[in-house]
Tab-separated table of C-alpha atoms and ligand atoms in Angstrom:
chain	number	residue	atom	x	y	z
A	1331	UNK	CA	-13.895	-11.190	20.832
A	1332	UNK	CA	-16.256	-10.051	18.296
A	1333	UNK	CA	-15.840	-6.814	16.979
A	1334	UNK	CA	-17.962	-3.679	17.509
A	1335	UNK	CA	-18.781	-1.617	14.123
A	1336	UNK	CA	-17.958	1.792	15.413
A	1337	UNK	CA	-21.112	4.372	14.701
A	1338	UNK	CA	-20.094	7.563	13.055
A	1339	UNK	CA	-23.107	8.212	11.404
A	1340	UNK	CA	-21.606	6.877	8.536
A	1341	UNK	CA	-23.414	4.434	6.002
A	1342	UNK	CA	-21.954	0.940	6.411
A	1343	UNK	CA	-20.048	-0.553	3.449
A	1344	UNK	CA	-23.575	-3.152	2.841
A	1345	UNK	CA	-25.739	0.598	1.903
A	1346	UNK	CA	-23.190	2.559	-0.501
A	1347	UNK	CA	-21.623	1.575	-3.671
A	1348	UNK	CA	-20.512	-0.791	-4.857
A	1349	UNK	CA	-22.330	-2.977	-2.278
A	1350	UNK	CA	-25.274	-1.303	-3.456
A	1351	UNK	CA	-25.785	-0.667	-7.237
A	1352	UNK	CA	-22.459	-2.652	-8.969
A	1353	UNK	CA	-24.146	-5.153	-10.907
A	1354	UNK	CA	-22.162	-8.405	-10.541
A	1355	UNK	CA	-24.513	-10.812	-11.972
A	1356	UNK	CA	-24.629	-8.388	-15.123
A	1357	UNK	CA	-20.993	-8.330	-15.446
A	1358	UNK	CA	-20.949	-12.192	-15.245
A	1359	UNK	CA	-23.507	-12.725	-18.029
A	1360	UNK	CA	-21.486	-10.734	-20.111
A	1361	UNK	CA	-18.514	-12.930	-19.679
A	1362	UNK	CA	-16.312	-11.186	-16.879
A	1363	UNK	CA	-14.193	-13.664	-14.566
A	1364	UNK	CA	-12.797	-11.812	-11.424
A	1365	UNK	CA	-8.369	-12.495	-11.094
A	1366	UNK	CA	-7.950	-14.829	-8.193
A	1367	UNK	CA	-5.777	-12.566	-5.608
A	1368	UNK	CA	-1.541	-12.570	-6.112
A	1369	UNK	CA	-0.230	-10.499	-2.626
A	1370	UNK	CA	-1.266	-11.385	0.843
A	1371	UNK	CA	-0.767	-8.651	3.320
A	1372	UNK	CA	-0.156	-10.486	6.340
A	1373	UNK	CA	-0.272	-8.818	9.774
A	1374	UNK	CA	1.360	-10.588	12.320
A	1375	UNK	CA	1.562	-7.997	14.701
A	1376	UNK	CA	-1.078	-5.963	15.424
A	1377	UNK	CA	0.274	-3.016	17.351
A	1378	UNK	CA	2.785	-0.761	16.647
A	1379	UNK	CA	5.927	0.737	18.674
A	1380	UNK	CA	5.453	3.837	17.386
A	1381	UNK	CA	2.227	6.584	17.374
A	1382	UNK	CA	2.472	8.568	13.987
A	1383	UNK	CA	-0.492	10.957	13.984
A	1384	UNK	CA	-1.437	10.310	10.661
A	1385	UNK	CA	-1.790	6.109	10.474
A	1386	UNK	CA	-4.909	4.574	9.229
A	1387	UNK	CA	-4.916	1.509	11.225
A	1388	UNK	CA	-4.619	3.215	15.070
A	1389	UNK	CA	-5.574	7.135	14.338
A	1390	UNK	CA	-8.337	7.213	11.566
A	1391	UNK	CA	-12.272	5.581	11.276
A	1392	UNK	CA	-11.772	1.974	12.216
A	1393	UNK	CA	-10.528	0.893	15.525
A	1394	UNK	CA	-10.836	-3.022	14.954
A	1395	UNK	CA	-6.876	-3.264	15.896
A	1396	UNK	CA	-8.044	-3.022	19.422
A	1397	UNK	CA	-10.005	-6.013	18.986
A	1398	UNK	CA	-7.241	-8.146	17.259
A	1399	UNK	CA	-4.473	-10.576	18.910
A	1400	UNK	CA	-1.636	-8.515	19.597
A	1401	UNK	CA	0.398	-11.697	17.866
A	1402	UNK	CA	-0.827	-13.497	14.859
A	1403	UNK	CA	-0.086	-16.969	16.275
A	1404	UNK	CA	1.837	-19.738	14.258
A	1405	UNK	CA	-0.955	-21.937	14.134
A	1406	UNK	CA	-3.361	-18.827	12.526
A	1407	UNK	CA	-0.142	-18.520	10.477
A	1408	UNK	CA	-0.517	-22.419	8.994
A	1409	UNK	CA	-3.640	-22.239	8.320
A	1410	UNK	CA	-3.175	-18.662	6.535
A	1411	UNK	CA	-0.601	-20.379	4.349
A	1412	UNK	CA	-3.104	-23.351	3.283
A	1413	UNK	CA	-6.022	-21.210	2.809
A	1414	UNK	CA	-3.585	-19.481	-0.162
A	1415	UNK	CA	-1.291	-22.442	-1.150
A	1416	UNK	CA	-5.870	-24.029	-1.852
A	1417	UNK	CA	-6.097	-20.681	-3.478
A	1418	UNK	CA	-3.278	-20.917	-5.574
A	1419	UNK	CA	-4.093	-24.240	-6.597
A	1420	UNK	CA	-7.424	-23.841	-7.667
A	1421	UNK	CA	-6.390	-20.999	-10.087
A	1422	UNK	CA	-2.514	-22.600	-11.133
A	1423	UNK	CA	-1.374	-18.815	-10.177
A	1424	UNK	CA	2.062	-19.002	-11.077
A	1425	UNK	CA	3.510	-16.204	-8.933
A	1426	UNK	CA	2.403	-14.517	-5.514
A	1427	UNK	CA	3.810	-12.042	-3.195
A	1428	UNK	CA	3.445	-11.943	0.639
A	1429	UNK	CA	4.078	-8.783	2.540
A	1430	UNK	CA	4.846	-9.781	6.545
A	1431	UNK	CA	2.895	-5.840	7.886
A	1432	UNK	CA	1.614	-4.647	11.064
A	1433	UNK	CA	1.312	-2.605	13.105
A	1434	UNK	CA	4.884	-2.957	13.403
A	1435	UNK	CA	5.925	-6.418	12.025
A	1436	UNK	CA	8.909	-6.802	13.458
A	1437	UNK	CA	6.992	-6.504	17.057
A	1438	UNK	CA	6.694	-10.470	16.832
A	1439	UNK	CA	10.572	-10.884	17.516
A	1440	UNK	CA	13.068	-13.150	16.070
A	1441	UNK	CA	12.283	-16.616	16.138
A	1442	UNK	CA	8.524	-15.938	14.990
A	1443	UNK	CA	10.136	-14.158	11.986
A	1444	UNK	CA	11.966	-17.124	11.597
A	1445	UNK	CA	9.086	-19.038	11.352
A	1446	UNK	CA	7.036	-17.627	8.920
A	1447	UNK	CA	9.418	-16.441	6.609
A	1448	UNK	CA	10.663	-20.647	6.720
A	1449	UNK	CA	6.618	-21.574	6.727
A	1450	UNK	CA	6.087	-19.275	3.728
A	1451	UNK	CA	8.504	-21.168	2.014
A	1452	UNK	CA	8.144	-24.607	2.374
A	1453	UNK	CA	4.387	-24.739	1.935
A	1454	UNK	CA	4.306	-22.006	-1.194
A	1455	UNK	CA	7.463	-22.805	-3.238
A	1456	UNK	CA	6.263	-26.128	-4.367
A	1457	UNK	CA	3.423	-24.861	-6.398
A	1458	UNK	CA	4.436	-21.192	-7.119
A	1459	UNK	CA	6.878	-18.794	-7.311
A	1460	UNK	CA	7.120	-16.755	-3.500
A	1461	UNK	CA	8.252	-13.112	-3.270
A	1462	UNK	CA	8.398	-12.287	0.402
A	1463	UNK	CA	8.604	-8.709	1.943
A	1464	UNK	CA	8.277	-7.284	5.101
A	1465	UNK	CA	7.160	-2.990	5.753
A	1466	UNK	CA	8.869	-2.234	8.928
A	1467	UNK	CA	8.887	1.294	10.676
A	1468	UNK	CA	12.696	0.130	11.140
A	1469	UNK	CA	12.990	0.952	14.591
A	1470	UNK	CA	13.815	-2.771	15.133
A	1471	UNK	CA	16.131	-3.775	12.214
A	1472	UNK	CA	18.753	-5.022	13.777
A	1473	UNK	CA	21.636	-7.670	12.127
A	1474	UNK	CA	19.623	-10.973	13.826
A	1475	UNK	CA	16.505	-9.912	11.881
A	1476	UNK	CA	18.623	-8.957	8.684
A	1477	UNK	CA	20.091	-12.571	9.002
A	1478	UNK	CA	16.550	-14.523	9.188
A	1479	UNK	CA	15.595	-12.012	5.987
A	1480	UNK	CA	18.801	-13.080	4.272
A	1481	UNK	CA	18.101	-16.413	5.098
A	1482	UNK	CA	14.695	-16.690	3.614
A	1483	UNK	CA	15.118	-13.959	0.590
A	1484	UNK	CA	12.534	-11.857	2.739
A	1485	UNK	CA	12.658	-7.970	0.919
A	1486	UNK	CA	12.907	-5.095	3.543
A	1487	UNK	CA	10.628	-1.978	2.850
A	1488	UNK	CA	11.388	0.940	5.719
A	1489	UNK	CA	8.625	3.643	6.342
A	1490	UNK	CA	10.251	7.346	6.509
A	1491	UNK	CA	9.087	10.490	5.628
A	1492	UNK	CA	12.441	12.363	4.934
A	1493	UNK	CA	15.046	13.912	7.249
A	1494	UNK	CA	15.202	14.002	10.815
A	1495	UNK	CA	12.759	17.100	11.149
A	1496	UNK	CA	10.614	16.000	8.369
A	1497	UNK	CA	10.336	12.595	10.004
A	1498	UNK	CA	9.706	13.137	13.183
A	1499	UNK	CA	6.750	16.171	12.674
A	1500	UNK	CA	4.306	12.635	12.577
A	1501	UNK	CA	6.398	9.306	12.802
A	1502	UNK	CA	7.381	9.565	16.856
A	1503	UNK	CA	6.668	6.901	19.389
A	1504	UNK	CA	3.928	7.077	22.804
A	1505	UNK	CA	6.556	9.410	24.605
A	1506	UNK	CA	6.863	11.691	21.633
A	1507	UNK	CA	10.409	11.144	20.610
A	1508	UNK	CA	10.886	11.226	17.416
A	1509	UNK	CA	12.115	7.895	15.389
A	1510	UNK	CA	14.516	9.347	12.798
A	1511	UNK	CA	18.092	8.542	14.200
A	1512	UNK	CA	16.341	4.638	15.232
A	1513	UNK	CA	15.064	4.072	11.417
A	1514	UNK	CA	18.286	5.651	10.426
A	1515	UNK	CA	20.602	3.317	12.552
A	1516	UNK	CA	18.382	0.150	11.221
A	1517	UNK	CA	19.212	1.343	7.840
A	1518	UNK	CA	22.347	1.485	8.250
A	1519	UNK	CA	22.545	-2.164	8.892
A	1520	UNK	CA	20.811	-2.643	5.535
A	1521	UNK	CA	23.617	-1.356	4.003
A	1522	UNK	CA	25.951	-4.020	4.807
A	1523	UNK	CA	27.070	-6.141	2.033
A	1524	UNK	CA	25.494	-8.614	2.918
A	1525	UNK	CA	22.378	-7.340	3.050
A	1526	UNK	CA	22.015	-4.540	0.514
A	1527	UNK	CA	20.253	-6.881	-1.825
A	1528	UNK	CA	17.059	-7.043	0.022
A	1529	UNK	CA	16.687	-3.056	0.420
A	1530	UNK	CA	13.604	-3.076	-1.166
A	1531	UNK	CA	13.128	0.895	-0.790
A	1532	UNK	CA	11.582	3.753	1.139
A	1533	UNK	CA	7.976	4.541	1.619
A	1534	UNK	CA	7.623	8.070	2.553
A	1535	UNK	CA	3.904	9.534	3.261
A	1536	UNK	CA	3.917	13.619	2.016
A	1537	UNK	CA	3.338	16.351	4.346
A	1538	UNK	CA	3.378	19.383	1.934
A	1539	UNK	CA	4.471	21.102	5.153
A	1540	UNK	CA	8.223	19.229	4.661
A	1541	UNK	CA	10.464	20.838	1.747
A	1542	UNK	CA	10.183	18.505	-1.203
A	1543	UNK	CA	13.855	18.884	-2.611
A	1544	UNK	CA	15.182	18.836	1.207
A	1545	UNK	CA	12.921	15.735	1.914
A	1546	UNK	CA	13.788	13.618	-1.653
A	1547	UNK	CA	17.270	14.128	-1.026
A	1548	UNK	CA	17.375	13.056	2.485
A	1549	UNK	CA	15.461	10.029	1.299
A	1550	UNK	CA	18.191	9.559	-1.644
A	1551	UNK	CA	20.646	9.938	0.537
A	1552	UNK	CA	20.127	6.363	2.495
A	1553	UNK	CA	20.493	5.117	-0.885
A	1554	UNK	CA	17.354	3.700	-1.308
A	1555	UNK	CA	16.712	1.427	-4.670
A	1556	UNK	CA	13.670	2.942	-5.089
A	1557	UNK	CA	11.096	5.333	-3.107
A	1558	UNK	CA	7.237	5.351	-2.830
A	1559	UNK	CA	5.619	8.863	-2.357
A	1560	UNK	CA	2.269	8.151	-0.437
A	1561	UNK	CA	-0.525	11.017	-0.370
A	1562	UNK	CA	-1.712	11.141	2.535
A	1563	UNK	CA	-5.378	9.053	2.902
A	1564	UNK	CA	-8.389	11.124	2.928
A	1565	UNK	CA	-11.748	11.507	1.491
A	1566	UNK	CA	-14.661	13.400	0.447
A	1567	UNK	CA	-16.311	13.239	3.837
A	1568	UNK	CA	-12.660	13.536	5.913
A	1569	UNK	CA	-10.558	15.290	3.176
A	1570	UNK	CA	-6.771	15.143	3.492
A	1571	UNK	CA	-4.718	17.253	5.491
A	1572	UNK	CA	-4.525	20.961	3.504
A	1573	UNK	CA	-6.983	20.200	1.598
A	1574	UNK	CA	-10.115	21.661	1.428
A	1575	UNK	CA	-12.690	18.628	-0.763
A	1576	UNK	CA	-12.950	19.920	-4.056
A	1577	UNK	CA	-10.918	22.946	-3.696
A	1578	UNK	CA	-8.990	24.398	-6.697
A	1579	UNK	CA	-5.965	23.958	-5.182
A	1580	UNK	CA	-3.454	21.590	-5.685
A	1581	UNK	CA	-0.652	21.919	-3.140
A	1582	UNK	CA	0.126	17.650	-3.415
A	1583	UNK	CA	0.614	18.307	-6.908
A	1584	UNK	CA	2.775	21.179	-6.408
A	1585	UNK	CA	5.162	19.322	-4.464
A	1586	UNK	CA	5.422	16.395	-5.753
A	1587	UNK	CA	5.910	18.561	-9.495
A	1588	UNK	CA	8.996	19.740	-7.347
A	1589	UNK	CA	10.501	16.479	-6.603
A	1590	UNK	CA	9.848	15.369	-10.092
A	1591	UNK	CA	11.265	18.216	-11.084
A	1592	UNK	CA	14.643	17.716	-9.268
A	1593	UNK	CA	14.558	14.129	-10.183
A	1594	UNK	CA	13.783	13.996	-13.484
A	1595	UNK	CA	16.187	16.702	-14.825
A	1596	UNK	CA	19.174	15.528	-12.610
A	1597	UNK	CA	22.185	14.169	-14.294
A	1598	UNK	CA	23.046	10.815	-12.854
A	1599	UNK	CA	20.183	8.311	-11.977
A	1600	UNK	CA	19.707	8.365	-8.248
A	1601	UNK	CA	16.953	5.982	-7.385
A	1602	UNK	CA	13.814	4.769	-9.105
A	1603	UNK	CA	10.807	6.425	-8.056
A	1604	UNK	CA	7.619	4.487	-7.991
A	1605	UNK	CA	5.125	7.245	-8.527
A	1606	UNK	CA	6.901	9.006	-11.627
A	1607	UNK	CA	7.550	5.806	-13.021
A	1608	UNK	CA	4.256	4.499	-13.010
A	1609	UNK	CA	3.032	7.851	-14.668
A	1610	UNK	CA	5.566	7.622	-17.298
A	1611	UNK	CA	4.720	4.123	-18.093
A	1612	UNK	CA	1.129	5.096	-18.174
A	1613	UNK	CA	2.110	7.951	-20.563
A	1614	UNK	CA	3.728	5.877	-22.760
A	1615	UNK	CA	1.105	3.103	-23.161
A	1616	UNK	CA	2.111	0.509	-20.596
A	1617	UNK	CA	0.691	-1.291	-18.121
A	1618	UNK	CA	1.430	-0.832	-14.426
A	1619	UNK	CA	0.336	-2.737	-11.514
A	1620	UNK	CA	-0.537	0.330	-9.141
A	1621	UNK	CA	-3.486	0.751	-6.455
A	1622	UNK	CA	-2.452	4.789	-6.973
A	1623	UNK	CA	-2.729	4.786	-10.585
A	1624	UNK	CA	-4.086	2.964	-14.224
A	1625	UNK	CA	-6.834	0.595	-14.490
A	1626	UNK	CA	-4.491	-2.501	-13.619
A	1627	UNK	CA	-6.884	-4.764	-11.629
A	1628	UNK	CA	-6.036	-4.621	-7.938
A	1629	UNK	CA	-5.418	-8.624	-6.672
A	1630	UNK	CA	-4.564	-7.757	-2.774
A	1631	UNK	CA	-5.729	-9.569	-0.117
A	1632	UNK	CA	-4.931	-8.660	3.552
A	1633	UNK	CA	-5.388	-11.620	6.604
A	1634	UNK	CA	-5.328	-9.624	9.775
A	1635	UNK	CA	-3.534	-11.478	13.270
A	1636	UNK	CA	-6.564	-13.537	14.116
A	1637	UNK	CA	-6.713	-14.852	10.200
A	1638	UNK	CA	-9.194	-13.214	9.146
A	1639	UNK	CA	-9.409	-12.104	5.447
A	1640	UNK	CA	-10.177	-8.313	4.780
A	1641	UNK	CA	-9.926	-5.874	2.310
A	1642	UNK	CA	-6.669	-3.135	1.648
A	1643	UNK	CA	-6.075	-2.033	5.351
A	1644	UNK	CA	-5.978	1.843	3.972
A	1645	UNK	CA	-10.175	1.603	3.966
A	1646	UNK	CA	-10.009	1.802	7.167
A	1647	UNK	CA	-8.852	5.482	6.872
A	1648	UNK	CA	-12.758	5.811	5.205
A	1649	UNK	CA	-14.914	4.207	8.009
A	1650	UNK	CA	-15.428	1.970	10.799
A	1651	UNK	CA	-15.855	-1.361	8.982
A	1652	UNK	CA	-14.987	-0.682	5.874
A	1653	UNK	CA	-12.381	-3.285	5.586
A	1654	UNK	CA	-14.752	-6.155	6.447
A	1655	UNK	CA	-15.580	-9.317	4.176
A	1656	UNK	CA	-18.558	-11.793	4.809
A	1657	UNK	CA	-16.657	-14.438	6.865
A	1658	UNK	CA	-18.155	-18.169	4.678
A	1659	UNK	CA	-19.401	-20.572	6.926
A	1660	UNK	CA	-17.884	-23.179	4.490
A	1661	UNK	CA	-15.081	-22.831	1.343
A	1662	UNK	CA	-11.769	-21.049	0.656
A	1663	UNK	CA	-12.752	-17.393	2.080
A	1664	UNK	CA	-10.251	-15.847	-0.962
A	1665	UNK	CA	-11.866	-18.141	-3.426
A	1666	UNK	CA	-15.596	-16.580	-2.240
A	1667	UNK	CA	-13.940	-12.767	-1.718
A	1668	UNK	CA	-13.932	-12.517	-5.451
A	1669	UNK	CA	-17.958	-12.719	-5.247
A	1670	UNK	CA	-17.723	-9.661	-3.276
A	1671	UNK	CA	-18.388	-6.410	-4.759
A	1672	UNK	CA	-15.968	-4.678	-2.832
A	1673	UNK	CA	-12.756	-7.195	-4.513
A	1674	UNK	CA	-14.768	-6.869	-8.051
A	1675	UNK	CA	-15.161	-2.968	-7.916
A	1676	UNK	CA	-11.219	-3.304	-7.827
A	1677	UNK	CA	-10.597	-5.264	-10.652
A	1678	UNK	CA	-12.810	-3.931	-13.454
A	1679	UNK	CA	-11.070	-1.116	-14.412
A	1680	UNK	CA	-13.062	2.148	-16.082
A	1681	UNK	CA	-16.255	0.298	-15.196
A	1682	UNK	CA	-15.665	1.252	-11.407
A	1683	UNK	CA	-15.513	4.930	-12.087
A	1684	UNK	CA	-17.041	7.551	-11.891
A	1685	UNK	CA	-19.334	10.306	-14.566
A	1686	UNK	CA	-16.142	12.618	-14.403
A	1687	UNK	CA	-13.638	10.009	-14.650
A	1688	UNK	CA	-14.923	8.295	-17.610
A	1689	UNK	CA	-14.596	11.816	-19.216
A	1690	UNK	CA	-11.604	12.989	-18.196
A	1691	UNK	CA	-8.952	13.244	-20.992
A	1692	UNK	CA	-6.178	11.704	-18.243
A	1693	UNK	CA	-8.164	8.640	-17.085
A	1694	UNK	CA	-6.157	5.423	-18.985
A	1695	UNK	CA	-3.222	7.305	-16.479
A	1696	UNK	CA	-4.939	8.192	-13.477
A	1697	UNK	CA	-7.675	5.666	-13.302
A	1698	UNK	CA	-9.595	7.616	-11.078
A	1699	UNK	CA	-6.583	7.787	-8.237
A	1700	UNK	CA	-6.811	5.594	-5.279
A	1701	UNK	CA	-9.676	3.712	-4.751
A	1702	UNK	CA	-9.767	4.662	-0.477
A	1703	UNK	CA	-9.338	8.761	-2.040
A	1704	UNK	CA	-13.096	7.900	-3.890
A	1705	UNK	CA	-14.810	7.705	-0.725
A	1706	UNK	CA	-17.824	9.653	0.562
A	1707	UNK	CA	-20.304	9.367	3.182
A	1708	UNK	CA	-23.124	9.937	0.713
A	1709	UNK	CA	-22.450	7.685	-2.104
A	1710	UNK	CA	-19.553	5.161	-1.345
A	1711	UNK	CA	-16.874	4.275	-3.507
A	1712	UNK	CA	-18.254	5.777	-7.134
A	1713	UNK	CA	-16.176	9.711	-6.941
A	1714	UNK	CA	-13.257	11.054	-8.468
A	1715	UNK	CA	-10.632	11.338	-6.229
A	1716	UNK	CA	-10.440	13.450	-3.530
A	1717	UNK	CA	-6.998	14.399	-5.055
A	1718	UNK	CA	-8.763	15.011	-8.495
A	1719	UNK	CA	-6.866	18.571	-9.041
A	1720	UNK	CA	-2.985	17.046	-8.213
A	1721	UNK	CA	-3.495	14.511	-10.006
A	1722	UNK	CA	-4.812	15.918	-13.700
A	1723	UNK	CA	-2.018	18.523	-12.762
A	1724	UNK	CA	0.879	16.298	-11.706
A	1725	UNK	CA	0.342	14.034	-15.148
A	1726	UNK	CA	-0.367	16.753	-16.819
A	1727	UNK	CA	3.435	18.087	-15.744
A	1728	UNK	CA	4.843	15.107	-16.489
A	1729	UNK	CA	3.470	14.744	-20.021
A	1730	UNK	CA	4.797	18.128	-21.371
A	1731	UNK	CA	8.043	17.353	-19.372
A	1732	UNK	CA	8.204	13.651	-20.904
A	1733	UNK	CA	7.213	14.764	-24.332
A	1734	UNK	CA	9.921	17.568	-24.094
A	1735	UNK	CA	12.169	14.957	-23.533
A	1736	UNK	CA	11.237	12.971	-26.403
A	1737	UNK	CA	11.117	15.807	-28.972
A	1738	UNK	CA	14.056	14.931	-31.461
A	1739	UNK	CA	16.939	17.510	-30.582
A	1740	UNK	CA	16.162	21.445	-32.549
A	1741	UNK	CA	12.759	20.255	-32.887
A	1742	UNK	CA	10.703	23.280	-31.044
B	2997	LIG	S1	-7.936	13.301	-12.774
B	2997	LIG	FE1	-9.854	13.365	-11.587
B	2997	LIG	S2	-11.524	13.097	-13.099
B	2997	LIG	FE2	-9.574	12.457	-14.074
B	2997	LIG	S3	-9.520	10.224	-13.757
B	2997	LIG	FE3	-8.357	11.218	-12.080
B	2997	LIG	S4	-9.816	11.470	-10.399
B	2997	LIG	FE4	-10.998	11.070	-12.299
């Protein structure tokens, strides 16, 4: 069924920037090449087992899920896999990654799993290396799926958002229970020998409502080998939860300081986390691959159940639509995405941002903050960050508390 753009008012991705007013042909003629795409976010189920009240894909702007196969089937699967494995081939791209997402992945059941984890593999590995991952709400991990991951090397990311109280304020199911002790329980099956290896680590979104030491250490304690702190999406037009747009406040940044805080300064390395380490590696001249942070161009494709190609799913969190791509009537649809202004807004760095940005003294770090956190209703995509305050005063924290580390011993 076709879908229906849902009206909010709202200017559709064709009127605002960088539809309208990034120059492409200009930045052609002056000898930029858009980076074919490395990671494929591939949703094979569409809907999800549980209701948290903050998702972007069931609760926010864009309601297309309703209009997508629950199932992506195996043949929409196949032909996924040879519209990359032509991508990858065209542009000798020696590595990729594929993310197996939802809704709630593991929705398709065993044997499907099965399938396109095995799929993945034999068409891919021939002519490039193939990291596979799947982001579960872990409500499902059970030993049979851990098997088929083990099986296929297929990394297991677990949404949770700290302890059991923490959790289950937002992350409960249609009846309201809370999913905690489930997520817990399929965690626990991670942690058998056998299948440690593939704990690829927590992704926890912030509500500055949960303690930040209580929460981080809940997290730590399921051992993760690394956690992902996610602010929570928002915009200029439909700003975050407690935060006002533009406000002087920075309560984001004054918990995550917290956690950084307690993690930094603790004795004994606990588990990496992603945020702080990409900061630090900013800091410190490097080079991180981030949509969150730095200038790194952003190569991410998603294919959503029915195969079509779209955008990062977390634009849907901005408005209806906002996802979409042109679907070609003939050609690779990756290789013609990087025509698009909304893939080449992503992957040119300081050119993409905004007045402010390009004069702030922390941009190389912050990079103007997540591209979906740019949005507004008036102008599109060209805004500092809806975050703007937590995030000059997060780096800013960790700056003075990484150069404090670095100062040679009685140097003060
Ligand atoms: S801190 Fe604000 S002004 Fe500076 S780069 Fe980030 S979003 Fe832009």
């Amino acid at each position: 069924m076709e879908s229906t753009p849902v009206s909010l008012g709202l200017p559709s991705i064709r009127e605002s920037w960088p539809a309208a007013g990034l120059d492409v042909d200009g930045l052609r003629h002056r000898g930029w090449e858009p980076l074919p795409f490395t990671e494929f976010v591939i949703k094979i189920h569409s809907r999800c087992n549980l209701a948290c009240d903050y998702c972007y894909v069931y609760e926010m702007a864009d309601q297309s899920w309703r209009d997508q196969p629950k199932t992506m089937s195996r043949k929409v699967f196949d032909e996924a896999l040879g519209m990359i494995a032509d991508h990858v081939r065209r542009f000798r791209t020696p590595a990729v990654t594929l993310v197996f997402h939802g809704g709630e992945p593991l929705l398709v059941g065993h044997r499907d799993l099965e399938y396109f984890a095995r799929a993945a593999r034999e068409i891919l590995e021939p002519i490039t290396t193939v990291r596979l991952g799947v982001q579960t709400n872990g409500v499902l991990l059970d030993p049979e799926f851990l098997r088929i991951c083990a099986r296929w090397n297929v990394y297991v990311g677990v949404s949770l958002d700290g302890d059991e109280t923490g959790n289950d304020r937002h992350r409960r199911d249609r009846r309201g229970i809370g999913s905690y002790a489930r997520v817990a329980a399929g965690i626990a099956h991670l942690h058998a020998d056998e299948h440690r290896r593939l704990f690829a680590g927590l992704l926890c979104t912030i509500d500055v409502a949960n303690d930040p030491v209580r929460t981080y250490e809940a997290l730590v304690e399921l051992r993760p080998p690394a956690i992902d702190f996610l602010l929570p999406h928002g915009n200029w037009t439909t700003p975050p939860p407690a935060k006002a747009a533009g406000s002087a406040g920075t309560p984001y940044a004054d918990w995550l300081i917290t956690v950084f805080d307690r993690w930094f300064l603790s004795t004994e390395p606990e588990t990496r986390v992603r945020i702080f380490d990409d900061i630090i590696d900013l800091l410190l001249g490097g080079s991180v691959s981030s949509e969150t942070f730095g200038l790194a161009p952003v190569r991410l494709a998603v294919i959503e159940t029915d195969g079509t190609l779209e955008q990062v799913d977390e634009l849907k969190s901005a408005f209806a639509g906002a996802t979409r791509l042109p679907v070609p009537e003939a050609g690779n649809p990756l290789d013609l995405a990087l025509r698009e202004p909304a893939i080449i807004a992503r992957q040119i760095g300081a050119a993409a941002l905004s007045d402010a940005c390009l004069e702030c003294p922390v941009q190389i770090v912050c990079g103007g903050g997540h591209y979906v956190h740019r949005y507004s209703a008036g102008n599109g995509f060209r805004n500092r960050s809806v975050y703007c305050a937590d995030l000059i005063t997060l780096i800013r924290h960790i700056e003075a508390r990484v150069r404090a580390a670095l100062r040679p011993a009685g140097d003060h």
